[in-house]
Tab-separated table of C-alpha atoms and ligand atoms in Angstrom:
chain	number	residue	atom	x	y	z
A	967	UNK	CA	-11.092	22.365	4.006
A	968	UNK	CA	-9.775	19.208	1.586
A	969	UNK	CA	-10.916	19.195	-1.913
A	970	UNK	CA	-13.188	15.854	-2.041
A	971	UNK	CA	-11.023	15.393	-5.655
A	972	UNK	CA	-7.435	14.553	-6.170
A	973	UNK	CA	-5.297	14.694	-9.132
A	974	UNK	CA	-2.247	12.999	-9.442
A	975	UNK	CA	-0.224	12.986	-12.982
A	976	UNK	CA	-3.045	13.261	-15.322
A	977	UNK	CA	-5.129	10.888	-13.118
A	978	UNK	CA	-8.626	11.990	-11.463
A	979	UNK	CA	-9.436	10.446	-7.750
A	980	UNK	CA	-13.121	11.586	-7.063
A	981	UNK	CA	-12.325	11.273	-3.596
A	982	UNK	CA	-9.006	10.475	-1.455
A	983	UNK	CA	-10.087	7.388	0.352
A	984	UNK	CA	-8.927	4.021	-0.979
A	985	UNK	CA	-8.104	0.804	0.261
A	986	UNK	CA	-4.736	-0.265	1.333
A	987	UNK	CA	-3.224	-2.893	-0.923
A	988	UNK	CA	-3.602	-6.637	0.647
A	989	UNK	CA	-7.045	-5.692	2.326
A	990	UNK	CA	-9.982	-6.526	0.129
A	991	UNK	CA	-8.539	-6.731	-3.003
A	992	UNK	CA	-6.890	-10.317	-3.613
A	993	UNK	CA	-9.712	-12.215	-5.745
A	994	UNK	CA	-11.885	-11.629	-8.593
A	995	UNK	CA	-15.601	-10.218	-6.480
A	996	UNK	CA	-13.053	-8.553	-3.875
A	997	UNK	CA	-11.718	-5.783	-6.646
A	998	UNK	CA	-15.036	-6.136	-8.666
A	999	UNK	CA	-16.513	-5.187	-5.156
A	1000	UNK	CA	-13.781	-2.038	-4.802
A	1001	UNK	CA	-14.710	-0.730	-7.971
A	1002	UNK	CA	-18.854	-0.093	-7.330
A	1003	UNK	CA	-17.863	0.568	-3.857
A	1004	UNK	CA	-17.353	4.844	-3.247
A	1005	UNK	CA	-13.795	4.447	-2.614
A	1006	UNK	CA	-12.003	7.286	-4.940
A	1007	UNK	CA	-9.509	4.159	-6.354
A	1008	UNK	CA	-8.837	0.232	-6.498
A	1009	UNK	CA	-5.297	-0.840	-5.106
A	1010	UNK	CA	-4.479	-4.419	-6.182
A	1011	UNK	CA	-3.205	-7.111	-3.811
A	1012	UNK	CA	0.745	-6.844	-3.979
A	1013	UNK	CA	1.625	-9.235	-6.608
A	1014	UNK	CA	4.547	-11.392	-8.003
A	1015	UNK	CA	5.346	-12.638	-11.532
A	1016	UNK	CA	3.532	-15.971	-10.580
A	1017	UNK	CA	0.650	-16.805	-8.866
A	1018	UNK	CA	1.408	-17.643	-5.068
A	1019	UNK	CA	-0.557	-19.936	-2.424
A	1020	UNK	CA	1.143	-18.004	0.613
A	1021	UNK	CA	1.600	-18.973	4.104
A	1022	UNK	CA	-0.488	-21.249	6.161
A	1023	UNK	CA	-4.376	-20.462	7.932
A	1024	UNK	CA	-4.404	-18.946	9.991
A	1025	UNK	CA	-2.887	-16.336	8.857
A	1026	UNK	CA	-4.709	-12.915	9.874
A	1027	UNK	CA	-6.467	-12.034	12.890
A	1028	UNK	CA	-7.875	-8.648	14.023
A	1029	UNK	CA	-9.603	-7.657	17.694
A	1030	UNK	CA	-10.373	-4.187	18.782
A	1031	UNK	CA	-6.957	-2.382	18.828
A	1032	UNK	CA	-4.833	-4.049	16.348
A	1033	UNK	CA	-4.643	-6.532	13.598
A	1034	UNK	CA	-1.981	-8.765	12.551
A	1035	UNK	CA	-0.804	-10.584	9.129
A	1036	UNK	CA	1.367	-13.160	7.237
A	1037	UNK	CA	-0.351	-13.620	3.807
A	1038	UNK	CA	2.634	-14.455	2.504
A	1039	UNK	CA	2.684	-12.531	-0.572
A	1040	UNK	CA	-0.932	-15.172	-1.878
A	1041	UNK	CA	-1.539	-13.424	-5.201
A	1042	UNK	CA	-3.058	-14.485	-8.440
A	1043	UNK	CA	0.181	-13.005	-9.999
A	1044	UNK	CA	1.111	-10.053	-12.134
A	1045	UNK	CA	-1.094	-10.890	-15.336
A	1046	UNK	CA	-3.865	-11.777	-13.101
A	1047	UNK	CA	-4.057	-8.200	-12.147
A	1048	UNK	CA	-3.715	-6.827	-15.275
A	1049	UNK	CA	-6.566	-8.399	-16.534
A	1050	UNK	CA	-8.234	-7.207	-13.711
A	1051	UNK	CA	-8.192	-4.031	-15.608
A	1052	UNK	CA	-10.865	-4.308	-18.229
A	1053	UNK	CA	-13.025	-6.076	-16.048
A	1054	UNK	CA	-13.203	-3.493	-13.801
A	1055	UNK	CA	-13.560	-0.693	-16.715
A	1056	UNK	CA	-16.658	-3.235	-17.335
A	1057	UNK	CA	-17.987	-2.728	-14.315
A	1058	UNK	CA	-18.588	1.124	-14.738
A	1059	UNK	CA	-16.282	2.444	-12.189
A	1060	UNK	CA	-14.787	5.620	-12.779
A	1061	UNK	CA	-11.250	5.880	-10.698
A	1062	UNK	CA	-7.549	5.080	-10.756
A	1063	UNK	CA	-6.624	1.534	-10.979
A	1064	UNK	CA	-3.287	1.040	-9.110
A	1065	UNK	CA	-1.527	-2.056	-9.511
A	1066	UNK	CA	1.003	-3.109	-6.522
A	1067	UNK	CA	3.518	-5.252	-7.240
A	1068	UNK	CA	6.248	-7.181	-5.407
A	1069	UNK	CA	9.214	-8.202	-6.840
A	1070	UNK	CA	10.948	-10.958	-5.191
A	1071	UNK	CA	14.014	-11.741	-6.531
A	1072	UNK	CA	16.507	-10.154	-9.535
A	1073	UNK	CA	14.888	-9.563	-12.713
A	1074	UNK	CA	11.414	-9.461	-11.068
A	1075	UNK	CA	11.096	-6.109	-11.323
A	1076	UNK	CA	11.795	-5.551	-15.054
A	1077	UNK	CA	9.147	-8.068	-16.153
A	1078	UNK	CA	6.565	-7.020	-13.791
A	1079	UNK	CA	6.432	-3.206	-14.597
A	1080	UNK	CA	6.626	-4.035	-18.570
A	1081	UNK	CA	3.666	-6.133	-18.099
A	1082	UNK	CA	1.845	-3.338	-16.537
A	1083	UNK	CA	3.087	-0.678	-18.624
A	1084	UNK	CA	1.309	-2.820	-21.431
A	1085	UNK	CA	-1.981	-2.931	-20.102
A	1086	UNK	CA	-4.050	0.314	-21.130
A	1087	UNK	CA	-6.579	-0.249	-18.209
A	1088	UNK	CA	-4.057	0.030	-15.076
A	1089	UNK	CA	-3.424	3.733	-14.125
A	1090	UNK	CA	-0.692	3.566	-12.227
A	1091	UNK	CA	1.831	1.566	-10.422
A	1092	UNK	CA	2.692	1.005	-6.164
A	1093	UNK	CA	6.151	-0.817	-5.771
A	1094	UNK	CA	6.145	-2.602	-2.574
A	1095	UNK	CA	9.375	-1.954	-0.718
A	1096	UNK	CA	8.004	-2.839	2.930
A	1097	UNK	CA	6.312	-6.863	2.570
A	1098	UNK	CA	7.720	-8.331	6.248
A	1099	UNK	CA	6.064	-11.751	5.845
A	1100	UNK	CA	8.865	-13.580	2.900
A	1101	UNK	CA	11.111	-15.964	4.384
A	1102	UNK	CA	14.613	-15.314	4.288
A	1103	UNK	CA	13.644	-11.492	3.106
A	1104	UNK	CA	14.126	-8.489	4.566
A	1105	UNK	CA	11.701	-5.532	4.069
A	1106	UNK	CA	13.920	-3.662	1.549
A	1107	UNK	CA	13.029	-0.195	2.388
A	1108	UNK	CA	15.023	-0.585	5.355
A	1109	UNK	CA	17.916	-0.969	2.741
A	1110	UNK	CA	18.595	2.632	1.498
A	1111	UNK	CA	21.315	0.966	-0.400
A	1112	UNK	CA	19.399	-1.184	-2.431
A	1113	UNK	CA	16.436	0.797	-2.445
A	1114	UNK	CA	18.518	3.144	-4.648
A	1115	UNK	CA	19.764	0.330	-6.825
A	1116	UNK	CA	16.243	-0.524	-7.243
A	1117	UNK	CA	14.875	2.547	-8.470
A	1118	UNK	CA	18.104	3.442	-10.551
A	1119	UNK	CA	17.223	0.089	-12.179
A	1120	UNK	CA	13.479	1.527	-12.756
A	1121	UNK	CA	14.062	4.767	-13.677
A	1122	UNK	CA	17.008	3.815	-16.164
A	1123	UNK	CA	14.356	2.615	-18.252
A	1124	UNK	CA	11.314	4.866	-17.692
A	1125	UNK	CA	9.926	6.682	-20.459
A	1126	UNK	CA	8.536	9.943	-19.803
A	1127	UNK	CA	4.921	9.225	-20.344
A	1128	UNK	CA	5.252	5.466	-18.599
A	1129	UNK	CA	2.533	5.059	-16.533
A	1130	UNK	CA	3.127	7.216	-12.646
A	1131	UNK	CA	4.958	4.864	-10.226
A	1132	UNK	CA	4.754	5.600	-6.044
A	1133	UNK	CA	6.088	3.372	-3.627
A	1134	UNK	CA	4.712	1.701	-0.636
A	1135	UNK	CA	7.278	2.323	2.329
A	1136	UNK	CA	7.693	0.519	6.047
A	1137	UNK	CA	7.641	2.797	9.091
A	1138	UNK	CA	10.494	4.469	10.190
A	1139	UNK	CA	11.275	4.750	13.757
A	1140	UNK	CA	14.487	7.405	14.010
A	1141	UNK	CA	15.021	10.797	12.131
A	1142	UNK	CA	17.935	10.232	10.590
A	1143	UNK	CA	16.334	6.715	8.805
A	1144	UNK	CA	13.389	9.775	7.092
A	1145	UNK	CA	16.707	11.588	6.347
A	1146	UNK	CA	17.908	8.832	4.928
A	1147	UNK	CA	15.275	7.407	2.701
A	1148	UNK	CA	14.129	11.013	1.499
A	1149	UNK	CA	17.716	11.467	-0.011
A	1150	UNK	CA	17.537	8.535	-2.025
A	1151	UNK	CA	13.533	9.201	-3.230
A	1152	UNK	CA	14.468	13.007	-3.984
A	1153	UNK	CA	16.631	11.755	-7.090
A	1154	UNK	CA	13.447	10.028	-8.504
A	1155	UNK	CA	10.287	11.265	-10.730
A	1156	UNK	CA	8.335	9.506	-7.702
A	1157	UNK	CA	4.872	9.538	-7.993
A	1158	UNK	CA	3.354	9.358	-4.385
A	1159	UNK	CA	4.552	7.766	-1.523
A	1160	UNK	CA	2.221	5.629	0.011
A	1161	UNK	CA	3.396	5.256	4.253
A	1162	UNK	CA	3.220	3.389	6.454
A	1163	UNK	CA	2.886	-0.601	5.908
A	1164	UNK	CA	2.293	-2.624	8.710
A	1165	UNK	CA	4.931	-2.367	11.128
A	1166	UNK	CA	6.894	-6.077	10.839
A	1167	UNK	CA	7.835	-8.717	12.995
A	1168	UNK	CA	5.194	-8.440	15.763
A	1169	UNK	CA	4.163	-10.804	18.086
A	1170	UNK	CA	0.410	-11.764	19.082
A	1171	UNK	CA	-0.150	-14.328	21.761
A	1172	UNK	CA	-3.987	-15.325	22.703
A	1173	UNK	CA	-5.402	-15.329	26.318
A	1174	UNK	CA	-4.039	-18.839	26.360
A	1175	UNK	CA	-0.567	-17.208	25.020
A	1176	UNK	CA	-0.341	-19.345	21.693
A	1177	UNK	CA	0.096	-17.252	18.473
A	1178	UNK	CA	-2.770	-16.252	16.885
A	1179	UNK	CA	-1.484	-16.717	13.235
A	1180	UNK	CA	0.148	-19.697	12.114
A	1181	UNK	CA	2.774	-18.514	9.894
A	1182	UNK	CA	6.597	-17.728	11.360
A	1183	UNK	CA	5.882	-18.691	14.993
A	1184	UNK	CA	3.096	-15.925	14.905
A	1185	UNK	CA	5.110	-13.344	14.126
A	1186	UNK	CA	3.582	-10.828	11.346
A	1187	UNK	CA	2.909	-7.286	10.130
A	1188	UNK	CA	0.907	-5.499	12.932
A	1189	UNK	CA	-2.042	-2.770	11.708
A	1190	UNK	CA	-5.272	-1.703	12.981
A	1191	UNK	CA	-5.993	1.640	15.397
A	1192	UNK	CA	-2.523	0.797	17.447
A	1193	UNK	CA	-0.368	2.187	14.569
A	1194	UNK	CA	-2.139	5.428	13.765
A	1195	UNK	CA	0.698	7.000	15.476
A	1196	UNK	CA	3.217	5.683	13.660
A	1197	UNK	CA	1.533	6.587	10.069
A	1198	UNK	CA	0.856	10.375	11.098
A	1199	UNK	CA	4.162	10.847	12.244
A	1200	UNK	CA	5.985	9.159	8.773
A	1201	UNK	CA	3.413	11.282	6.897
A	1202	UNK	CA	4.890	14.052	8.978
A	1203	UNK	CA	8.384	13.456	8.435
A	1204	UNK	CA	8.354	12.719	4.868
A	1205	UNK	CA	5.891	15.470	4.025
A	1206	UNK	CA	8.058	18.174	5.482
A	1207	UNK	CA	11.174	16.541	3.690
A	1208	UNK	CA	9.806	15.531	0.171
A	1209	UNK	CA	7.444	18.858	0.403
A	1210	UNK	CA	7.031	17.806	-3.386
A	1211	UNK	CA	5.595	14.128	-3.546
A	1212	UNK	CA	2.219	13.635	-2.576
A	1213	UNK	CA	1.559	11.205	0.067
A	1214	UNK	CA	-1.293	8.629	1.012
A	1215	UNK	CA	-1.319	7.877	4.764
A	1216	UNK	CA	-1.721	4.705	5.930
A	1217	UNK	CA	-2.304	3.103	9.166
A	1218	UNK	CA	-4.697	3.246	11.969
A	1219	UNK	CA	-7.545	4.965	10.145
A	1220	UNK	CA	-11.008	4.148	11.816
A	1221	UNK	CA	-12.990	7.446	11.514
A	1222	UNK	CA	-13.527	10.197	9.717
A	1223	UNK	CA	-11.719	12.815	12.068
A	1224	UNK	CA	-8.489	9.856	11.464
A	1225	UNK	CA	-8.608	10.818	7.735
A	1226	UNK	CA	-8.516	14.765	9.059
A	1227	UNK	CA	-5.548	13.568	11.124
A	1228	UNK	CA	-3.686	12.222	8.249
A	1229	UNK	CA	-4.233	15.438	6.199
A	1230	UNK	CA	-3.060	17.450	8.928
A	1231	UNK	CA	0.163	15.485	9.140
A	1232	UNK	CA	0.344	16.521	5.158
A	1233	UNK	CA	-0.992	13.646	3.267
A	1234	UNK	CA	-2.535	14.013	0.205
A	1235	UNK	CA	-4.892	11.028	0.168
A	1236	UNK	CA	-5.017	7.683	2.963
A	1237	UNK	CA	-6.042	4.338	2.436
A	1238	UNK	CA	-7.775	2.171	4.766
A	1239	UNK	CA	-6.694	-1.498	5.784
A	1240	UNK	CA	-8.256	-2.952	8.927
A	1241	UNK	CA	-11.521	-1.294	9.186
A	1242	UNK	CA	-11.726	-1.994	5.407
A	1243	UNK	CA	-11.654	-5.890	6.510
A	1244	UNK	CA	-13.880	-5.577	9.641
A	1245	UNK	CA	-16.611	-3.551	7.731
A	1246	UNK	CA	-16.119	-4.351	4.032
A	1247	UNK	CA	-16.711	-2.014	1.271
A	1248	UNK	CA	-18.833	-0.114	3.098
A	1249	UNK	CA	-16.392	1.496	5.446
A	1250	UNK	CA	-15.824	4.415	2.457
A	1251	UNK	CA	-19.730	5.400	3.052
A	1252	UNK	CA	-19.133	5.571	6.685
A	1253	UNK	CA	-15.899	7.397	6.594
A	1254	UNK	CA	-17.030	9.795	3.695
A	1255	UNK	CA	-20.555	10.366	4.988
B	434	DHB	C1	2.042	-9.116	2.604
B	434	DHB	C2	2.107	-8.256	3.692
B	434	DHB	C3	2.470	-6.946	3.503
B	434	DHB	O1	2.538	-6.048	4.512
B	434	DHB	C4	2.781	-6.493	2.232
B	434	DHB	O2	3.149	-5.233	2.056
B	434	DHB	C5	2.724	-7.357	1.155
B	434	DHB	C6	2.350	-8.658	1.343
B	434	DHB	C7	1.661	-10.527	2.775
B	434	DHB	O3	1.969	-11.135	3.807
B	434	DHB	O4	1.045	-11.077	1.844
Protein backbone atom coordinates (compact mmCIF):
# COMPACT_ATOMS: atom_id res chain seq x y z
CA UNK A 1 0.00 0.00 0.00
CA UNK A 2 1.01 3.93 -1.05
CA UNK A 3 0.32 6.55 1.44
CA UNK A 4 -2.48 8.78 -0.44
CA UNK A 5 -0.01 11.87 1.08
CA UNK A 6 3.40 12.90 0.02
CA UNK A 7 5.88 15.10 1.57
CA UNK A 8 8.58 16.53 -0.14
CA UNK A 9 10.99 19.26 1.69
CA UNK A 10 8.57 20.78 4.01
CA UNK A 11 5.84 20.61 1.30
CA UNK A 12 2.42 18.54 1.80
CA UNK A 13 0.90 16.73 -1.55
CA UNK A 14 -2.57 15.37 -0.35
CA UNK A 15 -2.28 12.97 -2.99
CA UNK A 16 0.56 11.96 -5.67
CA UNK A 17 -1.28 12.59 -8.86
CA UNK A 18 -0.59 15.83 -10.73
CA UNK A 19 -0.52 17.02 -14.07
CA UNK A 20 2.44 17.00 -16.27
CA UNK A 21 3.72 20.46 -17.08
CA UNK A 22 2.48 21.72 -20.76
CA UNK A 23 -0.91 19.74 -20.40
CA UNK A 24 -3.66 21.87 -18.96
CA UNK A 25 -1.91 24.41 -17.41
CA UNK A 26 -0.87 27.26 -20.00
CA UNK A 27 -3.71 30.04 -19.41
CA UNK A 28 -5.38 31.75 -16.68
CA UNK A 29 -9.00 29.13 -16.20
CA UNK A 30 -6.54 26.14 -17.21
CA UNK A 31 -4.39 26.45 -13.68
CA UNK A 32 -7.45 28.12 -11.92
CA UNK A 33 -9.15 24.81 -13.16
CA UNK A 34 -5.96 22.56 -11.67
CA UNK A 35 -6.24 24.07 -8.47
CA UNK A 36 -10.25 23.06 -7.52
CA UNK A 37 -9.58 20.03 -9.48
CA UNK A 38 -8.39 16.78 -6.84
CA UNK A 39 -5.07 16.66 -8.31
CA UNK A 40 -2.52 16.60 -5.12
CA UNK A 41 -0.48 19.79 -7.05
CA UNK A 42 -0.51 22.48 -9.98
CA UNK A 43 2.58 22.22 -12.43
CA UNK A 44 2.86 25.40 -14.54
CA UNK A 45 3.33 25.41 -18.32
CA UNK A 46 7.25 25.46 -18.87
CA UNK A 47 8.00 29.04 -19.13
CA UNK A 48 10.63 31.58 -20.45
CA UNK A 49 11.62 35.08 -19.26
CA UNK A 50 9.13 36.50 -21.93
CA UNK A 51 5.96 35.67 -23.02
CA UNK A 52 6.08 33.37 -26.24
CA UNK A 53 3.42 32.82 -29.20
CA UNK A 54 5.06 29.31 -30.11
CA UNK A 55 4.91 27.31 -33.16
CA UNK A 56 2.20 27.19 -35.71
CA UNK A 57 -1.66 25.24 -35.43
CA UNK A 58 -1.67 22.69 -35.63
CA UNK A 59 0.42 21.88 -33.31
CA UNK A 60 -0.86 18.82 -31.06
CA UNK A 61 -2.79 15.92 -31.97
CA UNK A 62 -3.69 12.81 -29.91
CA UNK A 63 -5.64 9.34 -31.17
CA UNK A 64 -5.90 6.23 -29.16
CA UNK A 65 -2.25 5.10 -28.60
CA UNK A 66 -0.17 8.13 -28.69
CA UNK A 67 -0.10 11.83 -28.79
CA UNK A 68 2.22 14.16 -30.33
CA UNK A 69 3.46 17.96 -29.72
CA UNK A 70 5.35 21.14 -30.86
CA UNK A 71 4.01 23.98 -28.62
CA UNK A 72 6.93 25.59 -29.04
CA UNK A 73 7.70 26.66 -25.66
CA UNK A 74 3.85 29.28 -25.98
CA UNK A 75 3.98 30.63 -22.42
CA UNK A 76 2.70 33.73 -20.79
CA UNK A 77 6.32 34.03 -19.40
CA UNK A 78 8.03 33.73 -16.06
CA UNK A 79 6.11 36.64 -14.14
CA UNK A 80 2.98 35.46 -15.63
CA UNK A 81 3.32 32.39 -13.57
CA UNK A 82 4.28 33.87 -10.63
CA UNK A 83 1.37 35.77 -10.35
CA UNK A 84 -0.39 32.82 -10.93
CA UNK A 85 0.46 32.17 -7.39
CA UNK A 86 -1.88 34.26 -5.33
CA UNK A 87 -4.57 33.72 -7.56
CA UNK A 88 -4.55 30.32 -7.07
CA UNK A 89 -4.04 30.68 -3.06
CA UNK A 90 -7.45 32.73 -3.86
CA UNK A 91 -9.02 30.08 -5.14
CA UNK A 92 -8.86 27.87 -1.91
CA UNK A 93 -6.68 25.14 -3.08
CA UNK A 94 -4.58 23.54 -0.69
CA UNK A 95 -1.33 21.90 -2.61
CA UNK A 96 2.14 22.56 -3.96
CA UNK A 97 2.43 25.07 -6.62
CA UNK A 98 5.37 24.07 -8.91
CA UNK A 99 6.58 26.45 -11.31
CA UNK A 100 8.49 24.95 -14.55
CA UNK A 101 10.64 26.96 -16.21
CA UNK A 102 12.74 26.91 -19.39
CA UNK A 103 15.62 28.74 -19.86
CA UNK A 104 16.61 29.34 -23.32
CA UNK A 105 19.63 30.95 -23.70
CA UNK A 106 22.71 32.24 -21.14
CA UNK A 107 21.63 34.22 -18.31
CA UNK A 108 18.06 32.81 -18.54
CA UNK A 109 18.38 30.81 -15.85
CA UNK A 110 19.62 33.28 -13.19
CA UNK A 111 16.72 35.69 -13.76
CA UNK A 112 14.10 33.15 -13.95
CA UNK A 113 14.76 31.26 -10.60
CA UNK A 114 15.28 34.81 -8.69
CA UNK A 115 11.96 35.74 -9.90
CA UNK A 116 10.49 32.69 -8.46
CA UNK A 117 12.44 32.56 -5.43
CA UNK A 118 10.66 36.03 -4.81
CA UNK A 119 7.27 35.01 -5.03
CA UNK A 120 5.96 33.61 -1.54
CA UNK A 121 3.03 31.71 -3.29
CA UNK A 122 5.16 29.22 -5.65
CA UNK A 123 6.33 26.10 -3.67
CA UNK A 124 8.74 24.85 -5.61
CA UNK A 125 10.62 24.86 -8.79
CA UNK A 126 10.84 22.03 -12.12
CA UNK A 127 13.84 23.02 -14.46
CA UNK A 128 13.12 21.77 -17.83
CA UNK A 129 16.16 20.03 -19.25
CA UNK A 130 14.21 17.81 -21.95
CA UNK A 131 11.88 20.67 -24.31
CA UNK A 132 12.54 18.89 -28.06
CA UNK A 133 10.35 21.39 -29.95
CA UNK A 134 13.12 24.89 -30.00
CA UNK A 135 14.70 25.39 -33.19
CA UNK A 136 18.24 25.13 -33.41
CA UNK A 137 18.13 23.49 -29.64
CA UNK A 138 18.97 20.44 -28.48
CA UNK A 139 17.20 18.81 -25.46
CA UNK A 140 20.01 19.55 -22.95
CA UNK A 141 19.66 16.63 -20.75
CA UNK A 142 21.17 14.69 -23.37
CA UNK A 143 24.25 16.99 -22.60
CA UNK A 144 25.71 15.59 -19.30
CA UNK A 145 28.30 18.19 -19.90
CA UNK A 146 26.29 21.08 -19.75
CA UNK A 147 23.76 19.72 -17.65
CA UNK A 148 26.48 19.90 -14.96
CA UNK A 149 27.46 23.42 -15.89
CA UNK A 150 23.92 24.20 -15.49
CA UNK A 151 23.29 23.08 -12.15
CA UNK A 152 26.85 24.16 -10.85
CA UNK A 153 25.59 27.56 -12.07
CA UNK A 154 22.26 26.95 -9.84
CA UNK A 155 23.53 25.55 -6.99
CA UNK A 156 26.54 28.13 -6.73
CA UNK A 157 23.99 30.42 -5.69
CA UNK A 158 21.36 28.44 -3.74
CA UNK A 159 20.67 29.31 -0.32
CA UNK A 160 19.82 26.64 1.95
CA UNK A 161 16.23 27.42 2.55
CA UNK A 162 15.66 28.57 -1.40
CA UNK A 163 12.68 27.21 -2.44
CA UNK A 164 13.18 22.87 -3.49
CA UNK A 165 14.24 22.63 -7.17
CA UNK A 166 13.66 18.99 -9.27
CA UNK A 167 14.27 18.65 -12.75
CA UNK A 168 12.26 17.45 -15.61
CA UNK A 169 14.51 14.87 -17.62
CA UNK A 170 14.14 13.25 -21.42
CA UNK A 171 14.12 9.46 -21.70
CA UNK A 172 17.08 7.61 -21.79
CA UNK A 173 17.45 4.75 -24.05
CA UNK A 174 21.04 2.91 -22.96
CA UNK A 175 22.40 2.12 -19.38
CA UNK A 176 25.33 3.73 -19.43
CA UNK A 177 23.35 7.34 -20.52
CA UNK A 178 21.24 6.56 -16.53
CA UNK A 179 24.90 6.02 -15.44
CA UNK A 180 25.74 8.93 -16.81
CA UNK A 181 23.19 11.47 -15.85
CA UNK A 182 22.87 9.99 -12.18
CA UNK A 183 26.64 10.93 -11.66
CA UNK A 184 26.18 14.37 -12.47
CA UNK A 185 22.54 14.74 -10.34
CA UNK A 186 24.23 12.84 -7.27
CA UNK A 187 26.49 16.06 -6.65
CA UNK A 188 23.25 18.18 -6.32
CA UNK A 189 20.66 18.97 -3.30
CA UNK A 190 18.07 17.78 -6.12
CA UNK A 191 14.73 17.88 -5.15
CA UNK A 192 12.77 15.24 -7.28
CA UNK A 193 13.31 14.15 -10.55
CA UNK A 194 10.46 14.32 -12.60
CA UNK A 195 11.02 11.39 -15.86
CA UNK A 196 10.24 10.95 -18.61
CA UNK A 197 9.26 13.96 -21.11
CA UNK A 198 7.97 13.15 -24.27
CA UNK A 199 10.30 11.23 -26.21
CA UNK A 200 11.58 13.93 -29.18
CA UNK A 201 11.76 14.05 -32.70
CA UNK A 202 8.89 11.71 -33.71
CA UNK A 203 7.17 11.47 -36.72
CA UNK A 204 3.22 11.25 -37.25
CA UNK A 205 1.88 10.89 -40.74
CA UNK A 206 -2.16 10.73 -41.24
CA UNK A 207 -3.99 7.96 -43.27
CA UNK A 208 -3.30 10.26 -46.16
CA UNK A 209 0.55 10.30 -44.86
CA UNK A 210 0.79 14.22 -44.33
CA UNK A 211 1.99 15.29 -40.82
CA UNK A 212 -0.43 15.76 -38.44
CA UNK A 213 1.19 18.86 -36.71
CA UNK A 214 2.38 21.70 -38.53
CA UNK A 215 5.43 22.67 -36.81
CA UNK A 216 9.12 21.15 -38.00
CA UNK A 217 7.80 19.02 -40.89
CA UNK A 218 5.60 17.20 -38.20
CA UNK A 219 8.12 16.15 -36.24
CA UNK A 220 7.43 16.56 -32.27
CA UNK A 221 7.56 15.15 -28.74
CA UNK A 222 5.58 11.81 -28.80
CA UNK A 223 3.35 10.87 -25.37
CA UNK A 224 0.23 9.12 -24.71
CA UNK A 225 -0.16 5.09 -23.65
CA UNK A 226 2.82 4.18 -26.34
CA UNK A 227 5.53 5.51 -23.94
CA UNK A 228 4.48 3.95 -20.65
CA UNK A 229 7.33 1.70 -21.22
CA UNK A 230 9.77 4.00 -21.56
CA UNK A 231 8.73 6.08 -18.22
CA UNK A 232 8.63 2.80 -15.95
CA UNK A 233 11.80 1.72 -17.06
CA UNK A 234 13.70 5.49 -16.46
CA UNK A 235 11.80 5.45 -13.14
CA UNK A 236 13.49 2.11 -12.76
CA UNK A 237 16.86 3.00 -13.61
CA UNK A 238 17.13 6.18 -11.85
CA UNK A 239 15.33 4.95 -8.75
CA UNK A 240 17.75 2.13 -8.17
CA UNK A 241 20.72 4.64 -8.89
CA UNK A 242 19.63 7.92 -7.08
CA UNK A 243 17.90 5.51 -4.27
CA UNK A 244 17.77 9.05 -2.52
CA UNK A 245 15.72 11.54 -4.80
CA UNK A 246 12.22 11.04 -5.06
CA UNK A 247 10.81 10.61 -8.40
CA UNK A 248 7.45 11.51 -10.28
CA UNK A 249 6.83 9.17 -13.24
CA UNK A 250 5.72 10.35 -16.23
CA UNK A 251 4.47 8.94 -19.37
CA UNK A 252 1.81 6.66 -20.55
CA UNK A 253 -0.43 6.84 -17.49
CA UNK A 254 -4.16 6.02 -18.42
CA UNK A 255 -5.47 4.04 -15.37
CA UNK A 256 -5.27 3.58 -12.08
CA UNK A 257 -3.32 0.14 -12.06
CA UNK A 258 -0.63 2.62 -14.55
CA UNK A 259 -0.12 4.81 -11.42
CA UNK A 260 0.52 1.22 -9.39
CA UNK A 261 2.95 0.52 -12.24
CA UNK A 262 4.88 3.63 -11.78
CA UNK A 263 5.17 3.06 -7.98
CA UNK A 264 6.35 -0.29 -8.52
CA UNK A 265 9.11 0.92 -10.79
CA UNK A 266 9.96 3.26 -7.51
CA UNK A 267 8.37 6.53 -8.11
CA UNK A 268 7.31 8.56 -5.54
CA UNK A 269 4.47 10.48 -7.20
CA UNK A 270 3.40 10.56 -11.42
CA UNK A 271 1.86 13.12 -13.32
CA UNK A 272 -0.50 12.73 -16.04
CA UNK A 273 -0.24 14.39 -19.62
CA UNK A 274 -2.41 12.92 -22.37
CA UNK A 275 -5.33 11.56 -20.61
CA UNK A 276 -5.19 14.87 -18.65
CA UNK A 277 -5.96 16.58 -22.24
CA UNK A 278 -8.46 13.95 -23.54
CA UNK A 279 -10.52 14.00 -20.23
CA UNK A 280 -9.74 17.33 -18.54
CA UNK A 281 -9.55 17.87 -14.92
CA UNK A 282 -11.50 15.19 -14.24
CA UNK A 283 -9.12 12.43 -15.10
CA UNK A 284 -7.67 12.79 -11.16
CA UNK A 285 -11.38 11.59 -9.97
CA UNK A 286 -11.21 8.75 -12.31
CA UNK A 287 -7.71 7.71 -11.61
CA UNK A 288 -8.03 8.30 -7.74
CA UNK A 289 -11.52 6.86 -7.39
C1 LIG B 1 7.30 22.01 -25.06
C2 LIG B 1 7.39 20.63 -25.14
C3 LIG B 1 8.00 19.92 -24.13
O1 LIG B 1 8.11 18.57 -24.14
C4 LIG B 1 8.54 20.59 -23.05
O2 LIG B 1 9.15 19.91 -22.09
C5 LIG B 1 8.46 21.97 -22.98
C6 LIG B 1 7.84 22.67 -23.98
C7 LIG B 1 6.65 22.79 -26.12
O3 LIG B 1 6.72 22.42 -27.30
O4 LIG B 1 6.07 23.84 -25.79
Amino acid sequence: MVDREFRLKGLRFPNRIMNASGCWCTSANELIDLARSSSGAVVSKSCTVSARAGNPLPRYYHDDIMSINSTGLANNGCGFYCDMGSLLSKVGYDKPYIVSIAPLKDGDIEFLLHQVDATPTVDAIELNLSCPNITGKSQVGYDFEAVKRLLDGVFATRSKDAKPLGVKLPAYFDKSHFTAIADVLKCYDIAFITCINSLGYGLVLSDVLDPVIAPHQGVGGVGGKSILPFGLANVFHLHGLLPHIPIIGCGGITTKKDVLRYFKAGASMVQIGTELIKQGPSVFDAILE
